[in-house]
């Protein structure tokens, strides 16, 4: 889940914390952005980064109410089929097998897409789609996975929450003055 949030926020958003941002456009830019945020990205290539940017753009509407629950399910089903997501056990010969949701021979992009899509599908499938959120602060399109006890998170982080509250306060205050 954390990887899906990171990829979407790194490669597929156009506003963050009240400012316009430009997602990286080329394989080299995307690779640099991913390398800066993911310690395990040493094996990535520019082509992998481009493929992951496509996956991130596909996953972005799943967070929040952009596509609705049925639209999100359709989008995820298509992604899971395209990236050959299927549960199986595999691993290295000198280590015990691990449960994965991609074939052992999958490319890195297919493996990550299948695993991220499966994680999101499991969240939706167990009735927890409200935990997949997009920041509700104006001009911020960052996404998050809500881990609060009562699923009440509305903002990507404290800075957006503070901006939204200050803006609401100013609006209320302006409404009271003649």
PDB file of C-alpha atoms in Angstrom, residues 14-21 60 134-142 154-157 159-168 170:
ATOM      1  CA  UNK A  14      -0.078  17.914 -10.439  1.00  0.00           C
ATOM      2  CA  UNK A  15      -0.683  19.831  -7.201  1.00  0.00           C
ATOM      3  CA  UNK A  16       0.824  19.387  -3.758  1.00  0.00           C
ATOM      4  CA  UNK A  17       0.451  21.460  -0.601  1.00  0.00           C
ATOM      5  CA  UNK A  18      -1.280  24.307  -2.404  1.00  0.00           C
ATOM      6  CA  UNK A  19       1.186  24.573  -5.274  1.00  0.00           C
ATOM      7  CA  UNK A  20       1.291  23.316  -8.813  1.00  0.00           C
ATOM      8  CA  UNK A  21       3.906  20.643  -9.356  1.00  0.00           C
ATOM      9  CA  UNK A  60      -4.487   7.721  -8.945  1.00  0.00           C
ATOM     10  CA  UNK A 134      -7.056  12.098  -1.609  1.00  0.00           C
ATOM     11  CA  UNK A 135      -6.205  15.304   0.213  1.00  0.00           C
ATOM     12  CA  UNK A 136      -9.227  17.568   0.603  1.00  0.00           C
ATOM     13  CA  UNK A 137      -7.202  20.751   0.926  1.00  0.00           C
ATOM     14  CA  UNK A 138      -7.656  23.073  -2.018  1.00  0.00           C
ATOM     15  CA  UNK A 139      -5.024  22.641  -4.722  1.00  0.00           C
ATOM     16  CA  UNK A 140      -3.514  19.469  -3.318  1.00  0.00           C
ATOM     17  CA  UNK A 141      -3.962  16.149  -5.098  1.00  0.00           C
ATOM     18  CA  UNK A 142      -1.675  13.977  -2.968  1.00  0.00           C
ATOM     19  CA  UNK A 154      -9.028  14.088   5.347  1.00  0.00           C
ATOM     20  CA  UNK A 155      -5.646  15.613   4.516  1.00  0.00           C
ATOM     21  CA  UNK A 156      -2.351  14.277   3.217  1.00  0.00           C
ATOM     22  CA  UNK A 157      -0.422  15.832   6.092  1.00  0.00           C
ATOM     23  CA  UNK A 159       0.568  21.327   6.577  1.00  0.00           C
ATOM     24  CA  UNK A 160      -2.455  20.869   4.317  1.00  0.00           C
ATOM     25  CA  UNK A 161      -4.737  20.472   7.322  1.00  0.00           C
ATOM     26  CA  UNK A 162      -3.430  23.724   8.794  1.00  0.00           C
ATOM     27  CA  UNK A 163      -3.778  25.542   5.461  1.00  0.00           C
ATOM     28  CA  UNK A 164      -7.379  24.375   5.092  1.00  0.00           C
ATOM     29  CA  UNK A 165      -8.298  25.325   8.656  1.00  0.00           C
ATOM     30  CA  UNK A 166      -6.695  28.771   8.333  1.00  0.00           C
ATOM     31  CA  UNK A 167      -8.495  29.336   5.042  1.00  0.00           C
ATOM     32  CA  UNK A 168     -11.838  28.325   6.585  1.00  0.00           C
ATOM     33  CA  UNK A 170     -10.433  33.555   7.246  1.00  0.00           C
TER      34      UNK A 170
END
